[in-house]
Amino acid sequence: MPVIFMMNRREVAPGHDQNLPPSPSRHPLGPMLEIDQSCPPGMVRIGGACVLGAIMGIFAIAALLDPPAAGHGAHQQLGLSPCPLPIVAGIPCPTCGMTTSIVHLSKGSILSAMHTQPAGFLVGMALLVVAILAAEAVAAGRFRKINWYRIRPHRAAVSVILIVLAAWLYKLATMRPLG
């Protein structure tokens, strides 16, 4: 089996021309997630434990809250003020129900979390994925980093905006009267 060297982010076997097109199974800019071994394992484990602890703390606090029947307002149980848009305009804000959605998710009510605020459900699921990656970093002493060459910032920003907008339209279409 030939030894493979890393050259310019592409794998090239000895004796092969580097200018050949990449294999169809590999992206020319590399994988979406890369294993980063530049940090000492002890530092990676400490960082991973901090991230994992923070996410577990978020879900632990959310599990202590009661999801409001209105589908929004769980953040008020933390001492935060109510959202002004429902008070002033009578409609939910674009992020209305995100905390409530994470409260539902922390209690295992996946369908209620999706129904309450789809974008909040996606945020909760993203937190769970990050928690799994942090646990892997703690166990392995190395972490996966995002290959930012593969992600176009404007597309990522537009995608987030469209997801929040679609979730808000869903919330407007399915909301109960506020007040």
Coordinates of C-alpha atoms in Angstrom, one line a residue:
M1 CA 0.0 0.0 0.0
P2 CA 1.6 3.3 -1.0
V3 CA 2.2 6.0 1.5
I4 CA 0.1 9.1 0.9
F5 CA 1.4 12.6 1.5
M6 CA -0.6 15.7 2.2
M7 CA 0.2 18.4 -0.3
N8 CA -1.9 21.6 -0.8
R9 CA -4.8 20.0 1.0
R10 CA -5.0 17.1 -1.6
E11 CA -3.8 13.6 -1.1
V12 CA -1.2 12.6 -3.6
A13 CA 0.4 9.2 -3.8
P14 CA 4.1 9.0 -4.6
G15 CA 4.8 9.0 -8.3
H16 CA 1.4 10.6 -9.2
D17 CA 0.9 14.0 -10.8
Q18 CA -0.5 16.5 -8.4
N19 CA -2.2 18.3 -11.2
L20 CA -4.6 15.4 -11.9
P21 CA -8.2 16.2 -11.0
P22 CA -9.3 15.1 -7.5
S23 CA -11.1 11.8 -7.0
P24 CA -14.9 12.2 -7.5
S25 CA -15.4 11.0 -3.9
R26 CA -13.3 13.8 -2.4
H27 CA -14.1 17.5 -2.5
P28 CA -11.3 19.6 -3.9
L29 CA -11.3 21.9 -0.8
G30 CA -11.1 19.0 1.6
P31 CA -13.7 17.5 4.1
M32 CA -16.3 19.6 5.8
L33 CA -15.0 18.7 9.2
E34 CA -11.2 18.2 9.8
I35 CA -9.5 16.6 12.8
D36 CA -7.3 19.3 14.3
Q37 CA -4.2 18.0 16.2
S38 CA -2.5 21.4 16.6
C39 CA -3.6 21.9 20.2
P40 CA -2.2 19.8 23.1
P41 CA -4.7 17.0 24.1
G42 CA -5.0 18.4 27.6
M43 CA -6.1 21.8 26.4
V44 CA -8.6 20.2 24.0
R45 CA -10.1 18.1 26.8
I46 CA -10.4 21.2 29.0
G47 CA -12.1 23.2 26.2
G48 CA -14.4 20.3 25.3
A49 CA -15.4 19.9 28.9
C50 CA -16.2 23.6 29.2
V51 CA -18.4 23.5 26.1
L52 CA -20.0 20.3 27.1
G53 CA -20.7 21.7 30.6
A54 CA -22.2 24.9 29.2
I55 CA -24.6 23.0 26.9
M56 CA -25.5 20.6 29.7
G57 CA -26.2 23.6 31.9
I58 CA -28.5 25.2 29.3
F59 CA -30.5 22.0 29.1
A60 CA -30.5 21.5 32.9
I61 CA -31.9 25.0 33.4
A62 CA -34.4 24.5 30.6
A63 CA -35.5 21.2 32.2
L64 CA -36.4 23.1 35.4
L65 CA -38.7 25.5 33.5
D66 CA -42.4 24.9 32.7
P67 CA -43.3 25.4 29.1
P68 CA -46.0 28.0 28.9
A69 CA -49.3 26.9 27.2
A70 CA -49.2 30.1 25.0
G71 CA -46.1 28.7 23.2
H72 CA -43.8 31.6 24.2
G73 CA -42.7 33.4 27.4
A74 CA -40.5 30.7 29.1
H75 CA -37.7 33.2 29.3
Q76 CA -39.8 35.2 31.8
Q77 CA -39.3 32.4 34.4
L78 CA -35.6 33.3 34.3
G79 CA -36.4 36.9 35.3
L80 CA -36.2 38.3 31.8
S81 CA -38.7 40.9 30.6
P82 CA -41.5 40.0 28.2
C83 CA -40.9 40.5 24.5
P84 CA -42.3 44.0 23.6
L85 CA -43.6 43.0 20.0
P86 CA -46.5 40.8 21.2
I87 CA -47.4 43.5 23.7
V88 CA -47.3 46.4 21.3
A89 CA -48.3 44.8 18.0
G90 CA -50.1 41.7 19.1
I91 CA -47.9 39.4 17.0
P92 CA -45.0 37.2 18.0
C93 CA -41.5 38.3 17.2
P94 CA -39.3 36.2 14.9
T95 CA -37.7 34.5 17.8
C96 CA -40.8 34.1 19.9
G97 CA -41.0 30.6 21.4
M98 CA -37.3 29.7 21.0
T99 CA -36.7 29.3 24.8
T100 CA -40.0 27.4 25.1
S101 CA -39.0 25.1 22.3
I102 CA -35.7 24.3 24.0
V103 CA -37.7 23.7 27.3
H104 CA -39.8 21.2 25.4
L105 CA -36.7 19.6 23.9
S106 CA -35.1 19.3 27.3
K107 CA -38.1 17.4 28.5
G108 CA -38.0 15.0 25.5
S109 CA -41.1 16.5 23.8
I110 CA -39.7 16.6 20.3
L111 CA -43.0 17.2 18.5
S112 CA -44.0 20.0 20.9
A113 CA -40.5 21.6 20.4
M114 CA -40.9 21.5 16.6
H115 CA -44.5 22.9 16.8
T116 CA -43.7 25.6 19.3
Q117 CA -40.8 27.2 17.3
P118 CA -39.2 25.2 14.4
A119 CA -36.0 27.5 14.5
G120 CA -35.7 27.0 18.3
F121 CA -35.9 23.2 17.7
L122 CA -33.1 23.5 15.2
V123 CA -31.0 25.6 17.6
G124 CA -31.6 22.9 20.3
M125 CA -30.6 20.1 17.9
A126 CA -27.5 22.1 16.9
L127 CA -26.6 22.4 20.6
L128 CA -26.9 18.6 21.0
V129 CA -24.6 18.0 18.0
V130 CA -22.0 20.4 19.4
A131 CA -22.4 18.6 22.8
I132 CA -21.6 15.3 21.1
L133 CA -18.6 16.8 19.3
A134 CA -17.4 18.3 22.6
A135 CA -17.8 14.9 24.3
E136 CA -15.7 13.3 21.5
A137 CA -13.0 16.0 22.1
V138 CA -12.9 15.2 25.8
A139 CA -12.6 11.5 25.1
A140 CA -10.1 11.7 22.2
G141 CA -8.0 14.7 23.1
R142 CA -8.5 16.2 19.7
F143 CA -11.3 18.1 18.1
R144 CA -13.0 18.4 14.7
K145 CA -12.9 21.9 13.2
I146 CA -15.0 23.3 10.5
N147 CA -13.2 23.7 7.1
W148 CA -14.4 27.2 6.5
Y149 CA -13.2 27.0 2.9
R150 CA -16.2 24.9 2.2
I151 CA -18.8 27.3 3.7
R152 CA -19.6 30.5 2.0
P153 CA -20.5 33.1 4.7
H154 CA -23.2 34.9 2.6
R155 CA -24.9 31.6 1.9
A156 CA -24.8 30.6 5.6
A157 CA -26.2 34.0 6.7
V158 CA -29.0 33.9 4.1
S159 CA -29.8 30.3 5.2
V160 CA -30.1 31.4 8.8
I161 CA -32.3 34.4 7.9
L162 CA -34.6 32.2 5.7
I163 CA -34.9 29.6 8.5
V164 CA -35.8 32.2 11.1
L165 CA -38.2 33.9 8.6
A166 CA -39.9 30.6 7.7
A167 CA -40.2 29.7 11.4
W168 CA -41.7 33.1 12.1
L169 CA -44.3 32.7 9.3
Y170 CA -45.1 29.3 10.7
K171 CA -45.5 30.8 14.2
L172 CA -47.8 33.6 12.7
A173 CA -49.9 31.0 10.9
T174 CA -50.4 28.7 13.9
M175 CA -50.4 31.2 16.8
R176 CA -53.1 31.5 19.3
P177 CA -54.4 35.0 20.1
L178 CA -51.8 36.9 22.1
G179 CA -52.8 38.8 25.1

